[in-house]
Amino acid sequence: SGISFRDTIPASATHLVFTDEKPANGTVLTDVSLNKDMGVVGYLDGTTYKVSTRRAGVMPEANERCNSMFSGSTLTNIDLSNLDTNNAISMNSMFYNCTNLTNIIFGEHFNTKKVESMSSMFQGCTNLLALDLSNFDTSSVTTMQRMFTGCSLLEVLNVSGFDTASVTTMYSMFADCPNLAMIDVSNFD
């Protein structure tokens, strides 16, 4: 689960990246695989926590439930460029209360097509200044409540590509975002 993964992130890590690279010999590895077979491992490289399959061209896959995957962590930068989220159906509280987080990189493998809930996904990310979510496929999402609540420094938010036809609640979606001067919701249903 997302919570189980979160608990493997070392407190000393400031950056997190998903990769296929092999760690140096002698590196201490943590098993973060679903099957507990060392198919995906985490290891510290300086202050960067790397999550790797150790197989060239094979990227780590997220569980169906990415709930609280990074919540409450002390990370400042998260690179999701090489995380395969094709099977994810829930991203509730994924970055909840990541108060040190300043940068999230979403890449082509970050697929939200099957995701049904994004409740509190970025809630409490008090140091995020900008988020470009224009490539998110939200056609299956039914709840976006508190999605950005408490993102108090957020100035730039691109949700212009959101498909909200299936959404049944947006309660407090943008609450307590005092620096957010403009949001383009013209495509919202």
Coordinates of C-alpha atoms in Angstrom, one line a residue:
S1 CA 0.0 0.0 0.0
G2 CA 1.0 3.6 -0.2
I3 CA 1.4 3.8 3.6
S4 CA 3.7 0.8 3.6
F5 CA 5.9 2.4 0.9
R6 CA 5.9 5.8 2.8
D7 CA 7.3 4.1 5.9
T8 CA 10.4 3.0 3.9
I9 CA 11.4 6.5 3.0
P10 CA 14.4 7.5 5.2
A11 CA 14.0 10.6 7.3
S12 CA 17.3 11.9 5.9
A13 CA 16.1 11.8 2.3
T14 CA 15.3 15.1 0.7
H15 CA 14.8 13.8 -2.9
L16 CA 13.1 10.7 -4.2
V17 CA 13.4 9.3 -7.7
F18 CA 12.1 6.1 -9.4
T19 CA 14.6 4.4 -11.6
D20 CA 15.8 1.2 -13.2
E21 CA 19.5 1.7 -12.3
K22 CA 21.6 -0.7 -10.3
P23 CA 23.0 0.6 -7.0
A24 CA 26.7 0.4 -6.2
N25 CA 28.0 -2.8 -4.7
G26 CA 27.6 -2.9 -0.9
T27 CA 24.6 -0.5 -0.9
V28 CA 22.0 -1.3 1.8
L29 CA 18.8 -2.2 0.1
T30 CA 15.2 -2.1 1.4
D31 CA 12.6 -4.4 -0.2
V32 CA 9.7 -2.2 -1.3
S33 CA 8.1 -4.8 -3.6
L34 CA 4.5 -6.0 -3.2
N35 CA 5.6 -9.6 -3.2
K36 CA 8.5 -9.0 -0.9
D37 CA 10.9 -10.6 -3.3
M38 CA 13.4 -7.7 -3.8
G39 CA 11.9 -7.1 -7.2
V40 CA 11.8 -3.4 -6.3
V41 CA 14.2 -1.9 -3.8
G42 CA 14.8 1.4 -2.2
Y43 CA 18.2 2.7 -1.2
L44 CA 19.8 6.0 -0.2
D45 CA 22.3 7.7 -2.5
G46 CA 23.4 10.7 -0.5
T47 CA 20.2 12.5 0.3
T48 CA 18.3 10.9 -2.6
Y49 CA 16.1 7.9 -2.0
K50 CA 16.1 5.8 -5.2
V51 CA 13.5 3.2 -5.9
S52 CA 14.6 0.8 -8.5
T53 CA 13.8 -2.4 -10.3
R54 CA 17.5 -2.8 -11.1
R55 CA 16.5 -4.1 -14.5
A56 CA 17.3 -1.9 -17.5
G57 CA 14.1 -0.5 -19.1
V58 CA 11.8 -1.8 -16.4
M59 CA 10.3 0.9 -14.3
P60 CA 8.7 0.5 -10.8
E61 CA 4.9 0.1 -10.9
A62 CA 2.7 1.7 -8.3
N63 CA 0.1 -0.3 -6.5
E64 CA -3.6 0.2 -7.2
R65 CA -3.9 2.3 -4.1
C66 CA -1.3 5.1 -3.9
N67 CA -3.1 6.5 -0.8
S68 CA -0.7 8.4 1.5
M69 CA 2.3 7.2 -0.5
F70 CA 4.4 10.3 0.4
S71 CA 2.2 11.8 3.1
G72 CA 4.0 13.6 5.9
S73 CA 7.4 12.9 4.5
T74 CA 10.2 15.5 4.7
L75 CA 11.0 15.3 1.0
T76 CA 11.6 18.5 -0.9
N77 CA 11.6 17.0 -4.5
I78 CA 9.8 14.0 -5.9
D79 CA 10.5 12.8 -9.4
L80 CA 7.7 10.5 -10.7
S81 CA 8.9 10.5 -14.3
N82 CA 9.7 6.8 -14.2
L83 CA 6.8 5.6 -12.0
D84 CA 4.3 3.5 -13.9
T85 CA 0.8 4.3 -12.5
N86 CA -1.2 2.6 -15.2
N87 CA -3.0 0.4 -12.6
A88 CA -3.6 3.1 -9.9
I89 CA -7.2 3.6 -8.9
S90 CA -6.9 5.8 -5.8
M91 CA -4.5 8.6 -5.0
N92 CA -6.1 9.9 -1.8
S93 CA -3.8 11.9 0.3
M94 CA -0.8 10.9 -1.9
F95 CA 1.2 14.0 -1.0
Y96 CA -0.9 15.0 2.1
N97 CA 1.0 17.3 4.5
C98 CA 4.3 17.2 2.6
T99 CA 5.1 20.5 4.1
N100 CA 8.7 20.6 2.8
L101 CA 7.8 19.6 -0.8
T102 CA 8.7 22.3 -3.3
N103 CA 8.8 20.3 -6.6
I104 CA 7.0 17.3 -8.1
I105 CA 8.0 16.1 -11.6
F106 CA 5.2 14.2 -13.3
G107 CA 6.3 12.3 -16.5
E108 CA 4.8 10.3 -19.3
H109 CA 4.5 7.2 -17.2
F110 CA 2.3 9.0 -14.6
N111 CA -1.1 7.8 -15.8
T112 CA -4.2 8.8 -13.9
K113 CA -6.8 7.3 -16.4
K114 CA -8.1 4.7 -14.0
V115 CA -7.9 6.9 -10.8
E116 CA -11.3 7.3 -9.2
S117 CA -10.4 9.4 -6.1
M118 CA -8.0 12.3 -5.7
S119 CA -9.3 13.4 -2.3
S120 CA -6.8 15.5 -0.3
M121 CA -4.1 14.5 -2.9
F122 CA -2.0 17.7 -2.3
Q123 CA -3.7 19.0 0.9
G124 CA -1.3 20.7 3.2
C125 CA 1.6 21.0 0.7
T126 CA 2.4 24.4 2.2
N127 CA 5.6 25.1 0.2
L128 CA 4.5 24.2 -3.3
L129 CA 4.5 27.3 -5.6
A130 CA 3.4 25.7 -8.8
L131 CA 1.7 22.6 -10.1
D132 CA 1.1 21.7 -13.8
L133 CA -1.6 19.0 -13.9
S134 CA -2.7 19.7 -17.4
N135 CA -1.8 16.2 -18.5
F136 CA -3.8 14.4 -15.8
D137 CA -6.6 12.3 -17.2
T138 CA -9.4 12.8 -14.6
S139 CA -12.2 11.2 -16.6
S140 CA -12.8 8.4 -14.0
V141 CA -12.4 10.6 -10.9
T142 CA -15.5 11.0 -8.7
T143 CA -14.0 13.0 -5.8
M144 CA -11.7 15.9 -5.7
Q145 CA -12.6 17.1 -2.2
R146 CA -9.8 19.0 -0.4
M147 CA -7.5 18.2 -3.3
F148 CA -5.5 21.5 -2.8
T149 CA -6.7 22.6 0.6
G150 CA -4.0 24.4 2.6
C151 CA -1.5 24.9 -0.3
S152 CA -0.9 28.3 1.1
L153 CA 2.0 29.3 -1.1
L154 CA 0.6 27.9 -4.4
E155 CA 0.6 30.7 -7.0
V156 CA 0.3 28.7 -10.3
L157 CA -2.1 25.8 -10.8
N158 CA -2.9 24.3 -14.2
V159 CA -6.1 22.2 -14.1
S160 CA -7.3 23.4 -17.5
G161 CA -7.3 19.8 -18.8
F162 CA -9.4 18.3 -16.0
D163 CA -12.4 16.3 -17.1
T164 CA -14.9 16.6 -14.2
A165 CA -17.9 14.9 -15.8
S166 CA -17.7 12.0 -13.3
V167 CA -16.9 14.2 -10.2
T168 CA -19.6 14.2 -7.5
T169 CA -17.8 16.3 -4.9
M170 CA -15.3 19.2 -5.0
Y171 CA -15.9 20.2 -1.4
S172 CA -13.1 22.6 -0.3
M173 CA -11.1 21.8 -3.4
F174 CA -9.3 25.1 -3.3
A175 CA -9.8 26.1 0.3
D176 CA -7.0 28.1 2.1
C177 CA -5.0 28.8 -1.1
P178 CA -4.6 32.6 -0.5
N179 CA -1.8 33.1 -3.1
L180 CA -3.7 31.4 -5.9
A181 CA -4.8 34.4 -7.9
M182 CA -6.4 32.7 -10.9
I183 CA -7.6 29.2 -11.9
D184 CA -8.9 28.3 -15.3
V185 CA -11.9 26.0 -14.7
S186 CA -13.6 26.8 -18.0
N187 CA -13.6 23.2 -19.1
F188 CA -15.0 21.9 -15.8
D189 CA -18.4 20.2 -16.1

